[in-house]
Short mmCIF file of C-alpha atoms and ligand atoms in Angstrom, two decimals:
data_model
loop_
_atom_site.label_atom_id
_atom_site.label_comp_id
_atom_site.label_asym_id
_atom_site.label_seq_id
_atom_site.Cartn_x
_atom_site.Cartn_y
_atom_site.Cartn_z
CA UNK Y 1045 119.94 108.93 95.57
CA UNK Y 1046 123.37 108.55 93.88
CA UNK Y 1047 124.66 111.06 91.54
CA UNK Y 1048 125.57 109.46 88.10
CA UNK Y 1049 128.71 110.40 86.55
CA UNK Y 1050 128.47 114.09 85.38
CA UNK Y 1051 124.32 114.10 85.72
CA UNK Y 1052 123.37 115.82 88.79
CA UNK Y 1053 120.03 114.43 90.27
CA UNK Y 1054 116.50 115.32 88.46
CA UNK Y 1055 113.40 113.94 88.79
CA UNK Y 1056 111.20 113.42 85.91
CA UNK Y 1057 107.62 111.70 85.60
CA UNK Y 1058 104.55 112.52 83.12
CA UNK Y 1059 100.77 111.77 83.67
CA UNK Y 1060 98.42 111.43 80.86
CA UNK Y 1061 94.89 113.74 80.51
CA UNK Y 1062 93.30 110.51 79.01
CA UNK Y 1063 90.47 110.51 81.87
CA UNK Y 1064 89.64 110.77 85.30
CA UNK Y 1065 92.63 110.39 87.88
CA UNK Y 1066 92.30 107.75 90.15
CA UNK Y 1067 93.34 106.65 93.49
CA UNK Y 1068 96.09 104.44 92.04
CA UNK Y 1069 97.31 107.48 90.17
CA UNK Y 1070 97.45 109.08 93.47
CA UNK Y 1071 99.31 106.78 95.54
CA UNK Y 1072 101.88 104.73 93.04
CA UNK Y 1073 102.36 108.62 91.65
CA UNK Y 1074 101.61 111.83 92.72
CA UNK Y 1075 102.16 111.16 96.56
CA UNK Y 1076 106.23 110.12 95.32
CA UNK Y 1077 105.44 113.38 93.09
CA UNK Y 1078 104.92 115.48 96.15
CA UNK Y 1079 107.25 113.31 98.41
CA UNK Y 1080 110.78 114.20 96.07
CA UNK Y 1081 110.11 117.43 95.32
CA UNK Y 1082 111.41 118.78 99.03
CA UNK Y 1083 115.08 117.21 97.85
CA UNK Y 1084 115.15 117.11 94.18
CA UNK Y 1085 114.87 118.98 90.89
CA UNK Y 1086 111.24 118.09 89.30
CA UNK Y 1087 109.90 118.19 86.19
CA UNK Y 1088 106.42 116.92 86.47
CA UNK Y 1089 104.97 116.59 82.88
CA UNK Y 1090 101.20 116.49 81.74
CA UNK Y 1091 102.04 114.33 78.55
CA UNK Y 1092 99.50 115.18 76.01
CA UNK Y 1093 101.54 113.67 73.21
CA UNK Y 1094 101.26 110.46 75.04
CA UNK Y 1095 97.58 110.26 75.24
CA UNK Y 1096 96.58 110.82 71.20
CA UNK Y 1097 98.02 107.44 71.05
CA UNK Y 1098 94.42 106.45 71.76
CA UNK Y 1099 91.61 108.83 70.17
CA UNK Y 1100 91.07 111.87 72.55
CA UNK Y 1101 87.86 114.40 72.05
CA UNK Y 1102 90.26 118.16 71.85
CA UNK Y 1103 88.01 119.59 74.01
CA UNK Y 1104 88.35 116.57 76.74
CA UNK Y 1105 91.88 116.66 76.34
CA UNK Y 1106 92.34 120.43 77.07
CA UNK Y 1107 89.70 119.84 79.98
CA UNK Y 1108 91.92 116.66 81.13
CA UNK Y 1109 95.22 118.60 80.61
CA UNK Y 1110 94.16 121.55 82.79
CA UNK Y 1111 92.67 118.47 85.39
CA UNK Y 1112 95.36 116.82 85.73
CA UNK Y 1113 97.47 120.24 86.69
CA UNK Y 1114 95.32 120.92 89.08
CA UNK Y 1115 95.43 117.98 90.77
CA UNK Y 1116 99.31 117.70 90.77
CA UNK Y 1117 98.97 121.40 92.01
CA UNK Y 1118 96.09 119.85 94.51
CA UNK Y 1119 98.07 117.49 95.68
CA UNK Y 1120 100.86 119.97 97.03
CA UNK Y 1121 103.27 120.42 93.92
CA UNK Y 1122 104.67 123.36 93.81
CA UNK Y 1123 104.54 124.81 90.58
CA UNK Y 1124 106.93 127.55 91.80
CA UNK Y 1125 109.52 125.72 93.38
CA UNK Y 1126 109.48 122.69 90.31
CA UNK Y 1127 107.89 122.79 87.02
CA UNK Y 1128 104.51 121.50 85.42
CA UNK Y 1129 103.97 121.92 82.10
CA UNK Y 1130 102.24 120.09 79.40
CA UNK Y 1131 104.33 117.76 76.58
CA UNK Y 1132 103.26 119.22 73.37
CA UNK Y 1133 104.51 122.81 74.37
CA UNK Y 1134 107.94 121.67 74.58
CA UNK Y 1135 108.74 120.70 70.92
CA UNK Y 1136 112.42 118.80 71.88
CA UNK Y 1137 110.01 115.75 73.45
CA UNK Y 1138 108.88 115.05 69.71
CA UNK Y 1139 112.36 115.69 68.11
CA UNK Y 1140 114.36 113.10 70.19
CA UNK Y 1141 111.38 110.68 69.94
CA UNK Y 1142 111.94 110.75 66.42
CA UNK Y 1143 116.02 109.73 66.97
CA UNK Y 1144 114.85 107.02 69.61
CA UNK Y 1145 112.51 105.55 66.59
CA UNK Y 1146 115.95 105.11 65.25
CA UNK Y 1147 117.74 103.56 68.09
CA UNK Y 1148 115.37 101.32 69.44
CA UNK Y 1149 114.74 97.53 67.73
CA UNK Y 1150 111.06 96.54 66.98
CA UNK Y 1151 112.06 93.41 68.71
CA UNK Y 1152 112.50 95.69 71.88
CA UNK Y 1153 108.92 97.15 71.31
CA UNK Y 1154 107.49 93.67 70.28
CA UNK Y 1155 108.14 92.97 74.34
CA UNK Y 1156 106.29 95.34 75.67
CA UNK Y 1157 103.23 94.55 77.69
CA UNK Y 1158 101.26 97.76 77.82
CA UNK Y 1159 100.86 97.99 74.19
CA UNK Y 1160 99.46 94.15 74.20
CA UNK Y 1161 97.46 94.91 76.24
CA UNK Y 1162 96.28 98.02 74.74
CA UNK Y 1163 95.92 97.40 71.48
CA UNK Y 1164 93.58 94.59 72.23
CA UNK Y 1165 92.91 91.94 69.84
CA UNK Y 1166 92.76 93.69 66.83
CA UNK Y 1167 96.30 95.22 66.84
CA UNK Y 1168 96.26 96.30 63.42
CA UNK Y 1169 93.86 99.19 64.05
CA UNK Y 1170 96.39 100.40 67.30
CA UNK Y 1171 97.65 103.96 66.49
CA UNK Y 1172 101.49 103.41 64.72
CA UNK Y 1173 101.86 105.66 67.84
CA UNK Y 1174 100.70 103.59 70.35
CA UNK Y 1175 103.76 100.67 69.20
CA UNK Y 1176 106.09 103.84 69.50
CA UNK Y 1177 104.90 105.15 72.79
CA UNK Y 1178 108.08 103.90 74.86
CA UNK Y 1179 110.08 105.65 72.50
CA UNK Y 1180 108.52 108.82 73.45
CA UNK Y 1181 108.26 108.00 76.76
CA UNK Y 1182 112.59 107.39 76.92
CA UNK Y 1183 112.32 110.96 75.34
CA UNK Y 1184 110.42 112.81 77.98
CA UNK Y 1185 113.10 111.68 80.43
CA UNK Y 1186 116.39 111.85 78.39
CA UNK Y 1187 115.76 115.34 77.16
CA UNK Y 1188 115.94 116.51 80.80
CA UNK Y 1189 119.12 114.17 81.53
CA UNK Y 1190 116.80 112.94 83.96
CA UNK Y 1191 118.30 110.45 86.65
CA UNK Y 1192 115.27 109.15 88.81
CA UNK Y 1193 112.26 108.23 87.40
CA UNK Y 1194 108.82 107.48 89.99
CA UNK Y 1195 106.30 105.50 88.66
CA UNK Y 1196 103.50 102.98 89.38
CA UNK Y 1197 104.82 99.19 88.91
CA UNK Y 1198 103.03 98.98 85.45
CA UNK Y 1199 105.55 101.47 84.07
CA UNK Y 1200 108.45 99.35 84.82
CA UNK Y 1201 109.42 97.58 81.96
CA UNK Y 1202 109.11 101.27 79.49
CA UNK Y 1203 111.57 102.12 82.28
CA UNK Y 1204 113.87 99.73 81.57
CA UNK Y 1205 113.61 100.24 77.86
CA UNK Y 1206 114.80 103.95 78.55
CA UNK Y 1207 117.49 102.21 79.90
CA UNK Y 1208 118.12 100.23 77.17
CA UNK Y 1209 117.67 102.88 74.50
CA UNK Y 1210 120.27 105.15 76.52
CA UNK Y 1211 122.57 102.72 76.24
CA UNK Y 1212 122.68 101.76 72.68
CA UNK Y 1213 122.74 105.79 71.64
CA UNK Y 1214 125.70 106.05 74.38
CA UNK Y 1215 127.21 103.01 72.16
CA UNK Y 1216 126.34 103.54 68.62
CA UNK Y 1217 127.41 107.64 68.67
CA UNK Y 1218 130.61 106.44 71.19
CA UNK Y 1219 132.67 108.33 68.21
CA UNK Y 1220 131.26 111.97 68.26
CA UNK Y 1221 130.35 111.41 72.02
CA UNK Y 1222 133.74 111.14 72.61
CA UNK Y 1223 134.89 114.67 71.79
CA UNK Y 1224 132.20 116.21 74.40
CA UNK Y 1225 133.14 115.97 77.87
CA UNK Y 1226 130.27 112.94 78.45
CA UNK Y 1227 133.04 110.53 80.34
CA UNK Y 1228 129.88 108.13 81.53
CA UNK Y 1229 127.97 108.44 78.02
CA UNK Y 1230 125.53 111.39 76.76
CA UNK Y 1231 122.41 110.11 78.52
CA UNK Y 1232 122.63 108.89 82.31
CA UNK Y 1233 120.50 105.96 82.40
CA UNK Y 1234 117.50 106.49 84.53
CA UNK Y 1235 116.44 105.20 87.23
CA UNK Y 1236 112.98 103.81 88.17
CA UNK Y 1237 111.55 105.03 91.49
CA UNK Y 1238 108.83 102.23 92.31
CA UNK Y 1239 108.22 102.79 96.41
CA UNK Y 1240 105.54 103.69 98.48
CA UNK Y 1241 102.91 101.86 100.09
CA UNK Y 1242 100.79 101.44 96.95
CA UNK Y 1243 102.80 100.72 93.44
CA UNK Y 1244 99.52 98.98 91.95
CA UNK Y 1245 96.70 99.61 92.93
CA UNK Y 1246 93.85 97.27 91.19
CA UNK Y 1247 90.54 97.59 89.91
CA UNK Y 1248 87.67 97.56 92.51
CA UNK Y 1249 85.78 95.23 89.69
CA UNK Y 1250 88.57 93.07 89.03
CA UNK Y 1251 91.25 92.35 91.38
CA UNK Y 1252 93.92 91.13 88.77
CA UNK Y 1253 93.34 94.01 86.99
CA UNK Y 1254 95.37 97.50 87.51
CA UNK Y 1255 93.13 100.26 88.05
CA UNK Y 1256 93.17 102.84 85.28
CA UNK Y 1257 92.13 105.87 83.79
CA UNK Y 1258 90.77 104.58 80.45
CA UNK Y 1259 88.77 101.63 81.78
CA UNK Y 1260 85.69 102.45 80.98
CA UNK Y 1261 83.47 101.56 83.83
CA UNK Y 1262 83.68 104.08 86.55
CA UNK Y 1263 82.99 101.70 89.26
CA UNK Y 1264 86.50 99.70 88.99
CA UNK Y 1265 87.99 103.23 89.99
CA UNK Y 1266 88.10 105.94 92.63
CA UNK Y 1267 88.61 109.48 91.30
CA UNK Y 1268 90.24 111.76 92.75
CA UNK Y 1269 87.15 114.29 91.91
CA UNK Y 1270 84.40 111.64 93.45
CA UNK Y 1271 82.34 112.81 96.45
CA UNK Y 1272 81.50 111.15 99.74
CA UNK Y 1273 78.58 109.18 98.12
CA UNK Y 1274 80.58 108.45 95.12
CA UNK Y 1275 83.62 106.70 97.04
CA UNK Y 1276 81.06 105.10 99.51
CA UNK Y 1277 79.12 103.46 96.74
CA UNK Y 1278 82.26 102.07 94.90
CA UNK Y 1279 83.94 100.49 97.65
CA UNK Y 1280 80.30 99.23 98.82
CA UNK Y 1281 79.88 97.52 95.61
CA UNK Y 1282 83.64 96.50 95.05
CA UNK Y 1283 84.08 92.63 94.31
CA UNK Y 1284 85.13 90.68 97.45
CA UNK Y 1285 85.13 86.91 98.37
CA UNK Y 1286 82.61 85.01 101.03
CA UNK Y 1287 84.97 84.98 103.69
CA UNK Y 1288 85.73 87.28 106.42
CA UNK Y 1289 89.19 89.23 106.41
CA UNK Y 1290 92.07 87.20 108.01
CA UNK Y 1291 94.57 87.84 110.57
CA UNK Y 1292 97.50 87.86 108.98
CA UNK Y 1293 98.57 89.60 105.37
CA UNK Y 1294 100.31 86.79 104.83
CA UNK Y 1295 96.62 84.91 104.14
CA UNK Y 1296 95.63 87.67 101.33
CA UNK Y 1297 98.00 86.29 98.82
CA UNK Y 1298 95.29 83.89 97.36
CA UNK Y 1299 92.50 86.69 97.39
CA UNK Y 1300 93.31 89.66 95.16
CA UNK Y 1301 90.45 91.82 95.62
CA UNK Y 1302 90.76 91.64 99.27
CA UNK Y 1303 94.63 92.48 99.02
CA UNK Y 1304 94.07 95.29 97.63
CA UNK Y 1305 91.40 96.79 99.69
CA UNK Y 1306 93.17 95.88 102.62
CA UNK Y 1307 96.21 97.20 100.79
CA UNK Y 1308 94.39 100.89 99.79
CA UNK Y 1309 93.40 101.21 103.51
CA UNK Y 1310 96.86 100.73 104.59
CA UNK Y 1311 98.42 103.14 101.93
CA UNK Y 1312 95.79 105.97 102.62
CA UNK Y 1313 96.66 105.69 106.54
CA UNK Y 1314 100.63 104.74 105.68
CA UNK Y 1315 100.61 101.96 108.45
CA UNK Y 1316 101.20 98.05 107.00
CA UNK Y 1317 98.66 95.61 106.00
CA UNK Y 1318 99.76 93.42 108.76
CA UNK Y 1319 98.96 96.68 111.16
CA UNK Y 1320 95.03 96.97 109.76
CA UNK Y 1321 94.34 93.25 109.99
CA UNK Y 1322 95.06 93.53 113.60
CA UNK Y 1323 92.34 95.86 113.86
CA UNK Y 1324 89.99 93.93 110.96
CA UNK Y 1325 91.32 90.42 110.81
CA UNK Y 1326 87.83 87.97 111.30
CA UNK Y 1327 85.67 91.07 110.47
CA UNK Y 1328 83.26 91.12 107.60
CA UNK Y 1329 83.57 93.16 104.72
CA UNK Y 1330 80.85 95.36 105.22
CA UNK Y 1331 82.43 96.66 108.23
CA UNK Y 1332 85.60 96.78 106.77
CA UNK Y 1333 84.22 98.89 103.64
CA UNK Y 1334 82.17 101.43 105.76
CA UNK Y 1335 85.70 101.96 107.81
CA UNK Y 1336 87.82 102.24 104.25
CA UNK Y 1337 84.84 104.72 102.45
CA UNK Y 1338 85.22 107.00 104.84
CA UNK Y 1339 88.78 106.56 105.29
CA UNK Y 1340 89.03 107.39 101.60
CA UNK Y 1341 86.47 110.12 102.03
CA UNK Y 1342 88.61 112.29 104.87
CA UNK Y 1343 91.89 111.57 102.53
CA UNK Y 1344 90.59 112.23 99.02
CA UNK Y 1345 87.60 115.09 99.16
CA UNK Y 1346 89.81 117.92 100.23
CA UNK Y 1347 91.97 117.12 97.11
CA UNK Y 1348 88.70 117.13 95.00
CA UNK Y 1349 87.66 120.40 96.55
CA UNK Y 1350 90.91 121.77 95.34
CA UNK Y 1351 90.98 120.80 92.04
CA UNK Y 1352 87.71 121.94 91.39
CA UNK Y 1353 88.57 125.32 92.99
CA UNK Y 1354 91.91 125.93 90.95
CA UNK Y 1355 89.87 124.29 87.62
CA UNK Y 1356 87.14 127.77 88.19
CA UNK Y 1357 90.40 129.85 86.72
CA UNK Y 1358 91.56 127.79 84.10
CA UNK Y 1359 93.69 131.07 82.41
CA UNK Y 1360 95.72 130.59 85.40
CA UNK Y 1361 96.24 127.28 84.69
CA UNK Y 1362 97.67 127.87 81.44
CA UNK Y 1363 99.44 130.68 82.49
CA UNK Y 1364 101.36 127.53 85.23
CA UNK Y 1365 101.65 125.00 82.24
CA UNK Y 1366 103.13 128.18 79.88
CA UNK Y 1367 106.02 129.10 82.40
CA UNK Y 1368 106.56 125.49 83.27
CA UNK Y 1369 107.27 125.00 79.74
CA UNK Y 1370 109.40 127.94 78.91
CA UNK Y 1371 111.63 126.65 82.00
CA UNK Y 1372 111.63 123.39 80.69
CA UNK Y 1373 112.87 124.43 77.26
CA UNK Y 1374 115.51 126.15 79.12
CA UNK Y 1375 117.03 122.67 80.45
CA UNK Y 1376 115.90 121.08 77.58
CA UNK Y 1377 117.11 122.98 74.54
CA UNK Y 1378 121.31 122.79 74.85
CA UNK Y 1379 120.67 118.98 75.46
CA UNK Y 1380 118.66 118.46 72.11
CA UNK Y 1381 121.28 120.78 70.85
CA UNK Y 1382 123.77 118.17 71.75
CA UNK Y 1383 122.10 115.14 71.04
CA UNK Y 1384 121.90 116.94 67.14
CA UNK Y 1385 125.76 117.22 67.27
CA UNK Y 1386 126.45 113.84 68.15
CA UNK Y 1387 124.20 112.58 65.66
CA UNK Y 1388 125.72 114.57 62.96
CA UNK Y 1389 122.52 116.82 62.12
CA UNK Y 1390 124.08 120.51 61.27
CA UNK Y 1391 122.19 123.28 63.06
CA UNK Y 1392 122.42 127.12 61.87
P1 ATP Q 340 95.69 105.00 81.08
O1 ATP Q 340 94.69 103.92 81.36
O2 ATP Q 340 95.18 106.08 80.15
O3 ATP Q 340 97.04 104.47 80.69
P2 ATP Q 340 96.59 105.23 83.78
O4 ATP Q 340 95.58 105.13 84.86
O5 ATP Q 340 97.43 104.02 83.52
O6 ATP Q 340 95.86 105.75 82.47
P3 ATP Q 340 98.86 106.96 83.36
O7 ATP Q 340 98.69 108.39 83.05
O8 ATP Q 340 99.17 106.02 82.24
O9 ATP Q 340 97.52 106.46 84.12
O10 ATP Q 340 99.95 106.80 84.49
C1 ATP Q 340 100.33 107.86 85.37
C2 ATP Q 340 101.12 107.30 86.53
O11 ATP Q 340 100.24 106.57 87.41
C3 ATP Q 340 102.22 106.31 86.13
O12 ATP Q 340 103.35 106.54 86.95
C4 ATP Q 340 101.62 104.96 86.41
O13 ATP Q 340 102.60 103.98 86.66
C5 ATP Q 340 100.79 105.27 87.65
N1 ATP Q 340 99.66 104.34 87.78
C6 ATP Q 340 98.68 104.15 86.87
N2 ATP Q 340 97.81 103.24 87.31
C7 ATP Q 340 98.25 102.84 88.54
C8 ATP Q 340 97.76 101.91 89.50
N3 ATP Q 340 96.65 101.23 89.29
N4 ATP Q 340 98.45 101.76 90.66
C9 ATP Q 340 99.59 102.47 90.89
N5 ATP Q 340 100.11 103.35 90.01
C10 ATP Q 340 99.45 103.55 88.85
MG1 MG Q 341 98.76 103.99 81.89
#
């Protein structure tokens, strides 16, 4: 990864406690999560702020805000080595939101998919957070200086709006950013990292649909948390087509929920689509799905067993999330302190 002018590399990324983590969470995230962390700075971020844009039960969110640590923790984050803290305990996050509120244009936001599509038809009871999220999201990243972003493919387009909202604050405060030492602008404009075997991973219900969190039927997801019978009954019941798999990937491009089985088999065992049709091509999908339960089984139960291990001391939990955020103020806090100047806010 390139070094931008005057930003050294860091990684940044957030996941939300809205729910139960899922296999796409897993492999368009956490496993890049994992995967940077031997090379780079990390800030890995459980953003709570992010998920009251939709109602959330307190006591489910502190339950899904200690989850989700333990699973990045599960997953072989180092909490150590990098930091994982939760959103809300870093203060800066909601402070340069509220400056991005200012930079962006609601013709920006008006673009943006996710918020379509979660707001639903009746958009005028959304959360005025919800419409703002992006903002917040450019936030999380910029308040780090973050350079390198990884994400799942549906995050792509808030990425680029970072990018975008960089940009104009780099322009509009040019003036006052001029007499710091910022020769390529204040904020480095970050970069998405969208790799990895499985970017977006879709619903076992639905196959145009991306598999998520707040979907309220369990069955269009694998959690990372289900057990042996739960996985085996999901993919057994997972929509498919009449015909058998073909021989070539090439031939999935028509049929989506067979793309992406085919495609979570090859993720979980990191060899190519191409590579497991040469083993499945012309079988059925019963056979197929007894081979990719347990498959999923071997890969995702010891991960389970983890979480639900660290989750029996959750004071130690919060004792991670407490000295992830105290570090995190530390990078944080002369870059807010900044971003005040150049605005033209006095500070004491
Ligand atoms: P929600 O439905 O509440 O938005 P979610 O499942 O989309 O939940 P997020 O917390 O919004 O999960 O996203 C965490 C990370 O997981 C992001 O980087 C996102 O791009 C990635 N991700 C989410 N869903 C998928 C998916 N189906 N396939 C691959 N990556 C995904
Ligand atoms: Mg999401």
């Amino acid at each position: 990864m390139q070094e931008t002018t005057k930003h050294k590399t860091r990684v940044f990324s957030g996941v939300q406690p809205t729910g139960n983590l899922h296999l796409g969470n897993y492999l368009g995230a956490i496993t890049r999560f994992v995967a940077l962390q031997a090379e780079h700075e990390c800030l890995y971020c459980v953003v709570d702020l992010h998920a009251i844009t939709v109602f959330q039960d307190p006591d489910e969110l502190a339950h899904n805000t200690r989850e989700v640590t333990a699973a990045f923790i599960a997953s072989g984050i180092d909490p150590a080595r990098q930091i994982i803290f939760n959103q809300s305990q870093v203060s800066g996050h909601a402070e340069l939101a509220w400056i991005f509120n200012c930079v962006a244009r609601l013709g920006w936001l008006n673009r943006m998919t996710q918020f379509k599509e979660k707001a639903g038809k009746d958009r005028e009871k959304a959360s005025a957070g919800l419409y703002v999220y992006p903002n917040l999201m450019a936030a999380d990243i910029l308040l780090y200086h973050a350079t390198h972003v990884p994400v799942g493919e549906d995050q792509k387009q808030h990425l680029e709006l970072a990018r975008d909202i960089a940009q104009k604050f780099n322009n509009d405060f040019a003036k006052t950013i001029a007499r710091e030492d910022y020769p390529g602008g204040f904020f480095p404009l970050p970069e998405p990292i969208i790799t990895g075997p499985a970017t977006r991973v879709m619903s076992l219900r639905d196959g145009t649909k991306k598999m998520s969190k707040s979907e309220t039927s369990d069955m269009t997801r694998i959690n990372l948390t289900d057990d042996a019978d739960a996985i085996a009954k999901k993919i057994k019941k997972a929509k498919t087509d009449p015909e058998p798999l073909p021989v070539e990937a090439k031939d999935l491009e028509a049929r989506p929920e067979a793309d992406n089985l085919v495609g979570i088999y090859a993720a979980l065992t990191g060899i190519s689509k191409d590579q497991v049709l040469r083993e499945y091509g012309g079988s059925s999908f019963a056979r197929f799905k007894e081979a990719l339960a347990e498959l999923a089984t071997e890969k995702l139960t010891p991960i389970g067993d983890e979480m639900r291990r660290l989750m029996a001391d959750p004071v130690e939990i919060d004792r991670i999330l407490a000295d992830g955020a105290k570090r995190a103020r530390d990078i944080a806090d002369p870059i807010l302190a900044k971003a005040k100047d150049i605005v033209g806010f006095i500070r004491g």
